[in-house]
CSV table of C-alpha atoms in Angstrom, one decimal:
chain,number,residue,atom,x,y,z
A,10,UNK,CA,3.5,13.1,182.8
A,11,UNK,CA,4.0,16.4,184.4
A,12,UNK,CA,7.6,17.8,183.9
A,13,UNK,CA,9.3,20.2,186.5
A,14,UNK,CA,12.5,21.9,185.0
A,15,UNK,CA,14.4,23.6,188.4
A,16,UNK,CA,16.2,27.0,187.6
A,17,UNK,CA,18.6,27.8,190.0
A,18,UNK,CA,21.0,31.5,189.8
A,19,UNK,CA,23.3,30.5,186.8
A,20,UNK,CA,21.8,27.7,185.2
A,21,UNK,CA,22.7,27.2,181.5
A,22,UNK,CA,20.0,27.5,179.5
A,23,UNK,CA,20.6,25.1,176.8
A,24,UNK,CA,20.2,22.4,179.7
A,25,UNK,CA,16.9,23.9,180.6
A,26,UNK,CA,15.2,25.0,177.1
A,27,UNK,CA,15.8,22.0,175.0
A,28,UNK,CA,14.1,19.6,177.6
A,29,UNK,CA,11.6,22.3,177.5
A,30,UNK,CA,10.8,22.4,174.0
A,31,UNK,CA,11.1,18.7,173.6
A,32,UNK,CA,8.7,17.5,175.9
A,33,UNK,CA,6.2,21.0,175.6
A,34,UNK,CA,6.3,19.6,171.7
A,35,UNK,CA,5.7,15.9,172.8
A,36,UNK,CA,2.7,17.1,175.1
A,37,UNK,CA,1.2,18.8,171.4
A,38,UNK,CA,1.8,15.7,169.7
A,39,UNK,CA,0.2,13.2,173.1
A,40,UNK,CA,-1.6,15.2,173.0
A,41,UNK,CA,-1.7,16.1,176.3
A,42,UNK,CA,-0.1,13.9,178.1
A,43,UNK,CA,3.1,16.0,178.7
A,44,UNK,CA,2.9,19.3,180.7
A,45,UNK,CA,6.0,21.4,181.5
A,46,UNK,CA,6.8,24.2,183.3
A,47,UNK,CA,10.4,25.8,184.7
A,48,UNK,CA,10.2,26.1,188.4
A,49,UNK,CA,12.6,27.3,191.3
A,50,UNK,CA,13.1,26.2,195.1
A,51,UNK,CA,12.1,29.9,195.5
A,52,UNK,CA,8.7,30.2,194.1
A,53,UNK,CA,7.6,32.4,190.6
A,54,UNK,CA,10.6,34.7,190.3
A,55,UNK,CA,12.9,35.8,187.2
A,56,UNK,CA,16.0,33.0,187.2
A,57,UNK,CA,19.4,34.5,186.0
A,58,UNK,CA,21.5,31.7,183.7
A,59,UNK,CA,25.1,32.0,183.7
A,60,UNK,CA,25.0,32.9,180.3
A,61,UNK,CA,25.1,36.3,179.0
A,62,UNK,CA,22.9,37.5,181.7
A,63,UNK,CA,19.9,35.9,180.2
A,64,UNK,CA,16.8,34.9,182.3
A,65,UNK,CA,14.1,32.9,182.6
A,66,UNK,CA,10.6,32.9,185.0
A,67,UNK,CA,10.0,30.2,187.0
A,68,UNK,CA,6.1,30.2,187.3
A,69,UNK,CA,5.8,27.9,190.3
A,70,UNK,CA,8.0,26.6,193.5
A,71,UNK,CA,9.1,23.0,193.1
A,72,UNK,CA,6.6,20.7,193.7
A,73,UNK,CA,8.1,17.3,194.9
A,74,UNK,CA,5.3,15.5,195.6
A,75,UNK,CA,3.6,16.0,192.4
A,76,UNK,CA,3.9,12.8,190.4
A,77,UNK,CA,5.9,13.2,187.0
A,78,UNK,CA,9.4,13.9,186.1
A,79,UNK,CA,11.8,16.6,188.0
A,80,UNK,CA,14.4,17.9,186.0
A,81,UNK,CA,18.2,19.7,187.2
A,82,UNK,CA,20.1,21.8,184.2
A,83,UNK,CA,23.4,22.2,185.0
A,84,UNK,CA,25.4,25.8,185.4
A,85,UNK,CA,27.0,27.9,182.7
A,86,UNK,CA,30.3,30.1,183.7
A,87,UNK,CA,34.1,29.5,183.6
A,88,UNK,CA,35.1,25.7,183.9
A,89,UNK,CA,37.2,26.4,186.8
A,90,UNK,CA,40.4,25.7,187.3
A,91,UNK,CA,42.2,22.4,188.3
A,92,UNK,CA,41.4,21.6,192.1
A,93,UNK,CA,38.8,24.5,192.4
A,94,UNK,CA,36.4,23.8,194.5
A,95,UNK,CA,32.6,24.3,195.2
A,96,UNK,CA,32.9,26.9,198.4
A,97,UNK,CA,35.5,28.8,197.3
A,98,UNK,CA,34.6,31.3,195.4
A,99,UNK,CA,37.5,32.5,192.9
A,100,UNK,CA,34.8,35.4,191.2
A,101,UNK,CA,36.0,37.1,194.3
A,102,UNK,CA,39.2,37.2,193.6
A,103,UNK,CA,41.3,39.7,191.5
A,104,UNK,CA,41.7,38.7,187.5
A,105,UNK,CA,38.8,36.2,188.2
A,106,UNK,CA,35.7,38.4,187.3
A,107,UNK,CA,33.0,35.3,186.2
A,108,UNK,CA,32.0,33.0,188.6
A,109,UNK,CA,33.5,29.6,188.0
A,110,UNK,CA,30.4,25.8,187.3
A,111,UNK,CA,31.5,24.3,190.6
A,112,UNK,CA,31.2,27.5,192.4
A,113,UNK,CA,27.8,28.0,191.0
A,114,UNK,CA,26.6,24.4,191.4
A,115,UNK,CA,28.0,24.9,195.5
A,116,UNK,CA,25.9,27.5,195.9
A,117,UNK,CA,22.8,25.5,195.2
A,118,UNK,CA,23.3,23.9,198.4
A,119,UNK,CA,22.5,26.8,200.5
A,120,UNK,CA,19.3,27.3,199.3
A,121,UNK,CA,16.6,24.9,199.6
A,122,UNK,CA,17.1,23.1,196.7
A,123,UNK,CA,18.4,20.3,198.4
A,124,UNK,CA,15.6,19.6,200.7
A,125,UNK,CA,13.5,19.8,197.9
A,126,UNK,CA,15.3,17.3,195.7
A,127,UNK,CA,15.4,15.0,198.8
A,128,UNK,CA,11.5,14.6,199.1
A,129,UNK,CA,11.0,14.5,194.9
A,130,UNK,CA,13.9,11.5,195.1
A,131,UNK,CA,12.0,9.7,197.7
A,132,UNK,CA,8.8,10.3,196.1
A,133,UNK,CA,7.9,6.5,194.1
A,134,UNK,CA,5.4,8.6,191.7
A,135,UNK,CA,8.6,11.0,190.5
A,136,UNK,CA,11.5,10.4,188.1
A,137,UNK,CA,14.1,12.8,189.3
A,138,UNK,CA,16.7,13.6,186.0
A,139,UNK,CA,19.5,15.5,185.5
A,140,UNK,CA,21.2,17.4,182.5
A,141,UNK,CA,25.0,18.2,182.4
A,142,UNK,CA,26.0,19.6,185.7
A,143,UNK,CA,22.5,19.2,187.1
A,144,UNK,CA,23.9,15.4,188.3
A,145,UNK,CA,26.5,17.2,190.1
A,146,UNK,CA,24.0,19.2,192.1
A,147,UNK,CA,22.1,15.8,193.4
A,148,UNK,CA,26.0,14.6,194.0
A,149,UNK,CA,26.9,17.2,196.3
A,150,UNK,CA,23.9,17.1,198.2
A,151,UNK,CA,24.2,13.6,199.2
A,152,UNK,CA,21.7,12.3,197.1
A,153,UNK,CA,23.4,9.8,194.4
A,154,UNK,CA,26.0,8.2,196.7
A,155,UNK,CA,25.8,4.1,194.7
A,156,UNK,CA,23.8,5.1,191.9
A,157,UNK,CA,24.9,5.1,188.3
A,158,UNK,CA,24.7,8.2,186.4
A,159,UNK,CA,26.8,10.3,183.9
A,160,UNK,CA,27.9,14.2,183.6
A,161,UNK,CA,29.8,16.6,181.9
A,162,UNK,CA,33.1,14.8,180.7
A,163,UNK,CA,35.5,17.2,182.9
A,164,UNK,CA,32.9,16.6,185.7
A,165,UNK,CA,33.0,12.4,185.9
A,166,UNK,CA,35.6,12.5,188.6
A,167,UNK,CA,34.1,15.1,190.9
A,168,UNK,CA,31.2,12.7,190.4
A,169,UNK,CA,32.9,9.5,191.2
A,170,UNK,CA,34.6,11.1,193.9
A,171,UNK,CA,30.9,11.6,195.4
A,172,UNK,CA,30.5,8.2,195.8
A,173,UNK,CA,28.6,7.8,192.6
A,174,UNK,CA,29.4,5.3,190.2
A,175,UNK,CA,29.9,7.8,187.5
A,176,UNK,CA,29.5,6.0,183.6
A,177,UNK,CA,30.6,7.7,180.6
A,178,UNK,CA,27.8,7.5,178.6
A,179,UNK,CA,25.2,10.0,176.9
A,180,UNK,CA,22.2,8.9,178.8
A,181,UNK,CA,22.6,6.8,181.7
A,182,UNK,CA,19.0,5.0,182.8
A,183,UNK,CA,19.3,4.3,186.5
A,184,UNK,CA,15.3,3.8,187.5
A,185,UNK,CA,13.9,6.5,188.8
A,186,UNK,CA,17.0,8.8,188.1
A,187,UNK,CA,17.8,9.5,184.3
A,188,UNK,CA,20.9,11.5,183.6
A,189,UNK,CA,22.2,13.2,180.6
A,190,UNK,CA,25.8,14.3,179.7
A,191,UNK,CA,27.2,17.6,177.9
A,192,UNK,CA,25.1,20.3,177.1
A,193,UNK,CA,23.6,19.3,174.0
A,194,UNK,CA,22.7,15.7,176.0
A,195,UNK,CA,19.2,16.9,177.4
A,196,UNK,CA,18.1,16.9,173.2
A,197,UNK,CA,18.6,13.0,174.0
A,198,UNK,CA,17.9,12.5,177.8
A,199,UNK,CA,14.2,14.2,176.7
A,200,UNK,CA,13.6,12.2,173.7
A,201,UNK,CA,14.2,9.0,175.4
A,202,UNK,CA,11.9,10.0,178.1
A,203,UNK,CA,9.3,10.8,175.8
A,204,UNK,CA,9.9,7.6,174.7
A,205,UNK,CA,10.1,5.9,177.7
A,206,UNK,CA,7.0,7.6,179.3
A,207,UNK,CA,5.0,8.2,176.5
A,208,UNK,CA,5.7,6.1,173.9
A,209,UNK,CA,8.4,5.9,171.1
A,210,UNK,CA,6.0,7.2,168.3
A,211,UNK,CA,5.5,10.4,170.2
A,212,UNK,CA,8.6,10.8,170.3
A,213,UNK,CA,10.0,10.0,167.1
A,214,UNK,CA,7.0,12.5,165.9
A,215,UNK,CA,9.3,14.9,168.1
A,216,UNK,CA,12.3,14.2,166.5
A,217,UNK,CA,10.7,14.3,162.9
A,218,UNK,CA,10.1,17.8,164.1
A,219,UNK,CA,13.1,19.3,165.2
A,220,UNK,CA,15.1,17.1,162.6
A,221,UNK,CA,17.1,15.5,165.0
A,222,UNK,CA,18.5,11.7,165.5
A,223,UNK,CA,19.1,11.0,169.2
A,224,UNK,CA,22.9,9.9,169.7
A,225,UNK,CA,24.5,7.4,171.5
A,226,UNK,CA,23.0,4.2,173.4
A,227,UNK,CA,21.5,4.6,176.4
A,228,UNK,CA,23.0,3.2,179.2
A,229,UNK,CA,21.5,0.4,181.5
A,230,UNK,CA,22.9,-1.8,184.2
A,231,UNK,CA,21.4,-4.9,182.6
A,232,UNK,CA,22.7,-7.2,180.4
A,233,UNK,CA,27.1,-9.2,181.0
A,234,UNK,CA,29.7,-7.0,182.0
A,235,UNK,CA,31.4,-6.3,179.1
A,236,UNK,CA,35.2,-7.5,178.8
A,237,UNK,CA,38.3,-5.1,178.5
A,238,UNK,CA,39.3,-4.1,175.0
């Protein structure tokens, strides 16, 4: 499995490294039969996160028709306030000197990121996943209108309101799309890919590792409908 991590201007790194390190550590222990590498809709070029000014390379443009997983972090910045919304820009005004997520996540749609994520998402040979905001970014580009899939807490109404049907879970297994909650989430969305793709000794090895227990259950639309507590 070859994994694509996208960085976009004011990603958050946490969504992009720990997938990073989890599935570059499950292609040691394959071995082999992970590779990763961060990539951009750009091409090779340094990737500012919204975080502290830190940045990142991108080695490569996103590839979507190379088999494997493609995988959206989500953006770091001010939370934004109630009603905010995606085009308008409130860094620009006065007393608001940090750009706010949603703005950041907006402008991900003027770029070609969209296009992109379009052709990996019709691609059968690709999983297409998603960490924190990242789900919001396939959202707002029209791509996860009927499909189940999760996001930041604050963020699961902008999500429903997309059209998607937005579940409250920790991991949310929808097929070919795989999404991950909060921040901290992509620790679990990896694992279970590892698992899922790989194998669940690989990637308990991993977890052994980094002495961490994934959390939660993942969340599948099999099984009854549960009843109202």
């Amino acid at each position: 499995m070859h994994a694509q991590i996208v960085l976009f201007d004011g990603f958050d790194p946490l969504d992009a490294v720990a997938p990073f390190e989890v599935l570059s550590a499950g292609g040691t222990a394959s071995p082999g039969a992970v590779t990763v590498e961060l990539v951009s809709a750009e091409g090779p070029r340094e990737v500012v996160s919204g975080t502290g000014g830190l940045a990142l390379r991108a080695t490569a443009a996103l590839d979507p028709g190379r088999a494997g997983l493609v995988l959206v972090p989500g953006a770091a910045g001010r939370i934004g306030e109630p009603g905010e919304t995606p085009d308008h820009d409130a860094g620009d005004e006065p007393g608001q000197p940090d750009d706010s997520i949603p703005v950041l996540l907006g402008r991900t749609l003027a770029t070609e990121l969209p296009v992109l994520l379009k052709a990996a998402m019709d691609n059968p040979e690709v999983t297409v996943s998603a960490v924190c905001g990242g789900s919001l970014v396939l959202a707002m580009a029209g791509l996860l209108e009927g499909r189940h899939a999760t996001t930041h807490h604050l963020g699961l109404d902008l999500l429903d309101a997309t059209g998607v049907h937005a579940v409250p879970a920790r991991v949310v297994d929808d097929g070919d799309l795989v999404t991950g909650a909060g921040v901290t989430s992509g620790l679990d969305l990896s694992l279970y890919l590892l698992e899922r793709e790989v194998g669940p000794r690989i990637a308990h090895a991993v977890e052994e590792l980094f002495a961490y227990e994934r959390r939660g259950t993942v969340w599948r639309n099999v099984g009854p409908e549960p009843a109202r507590f």
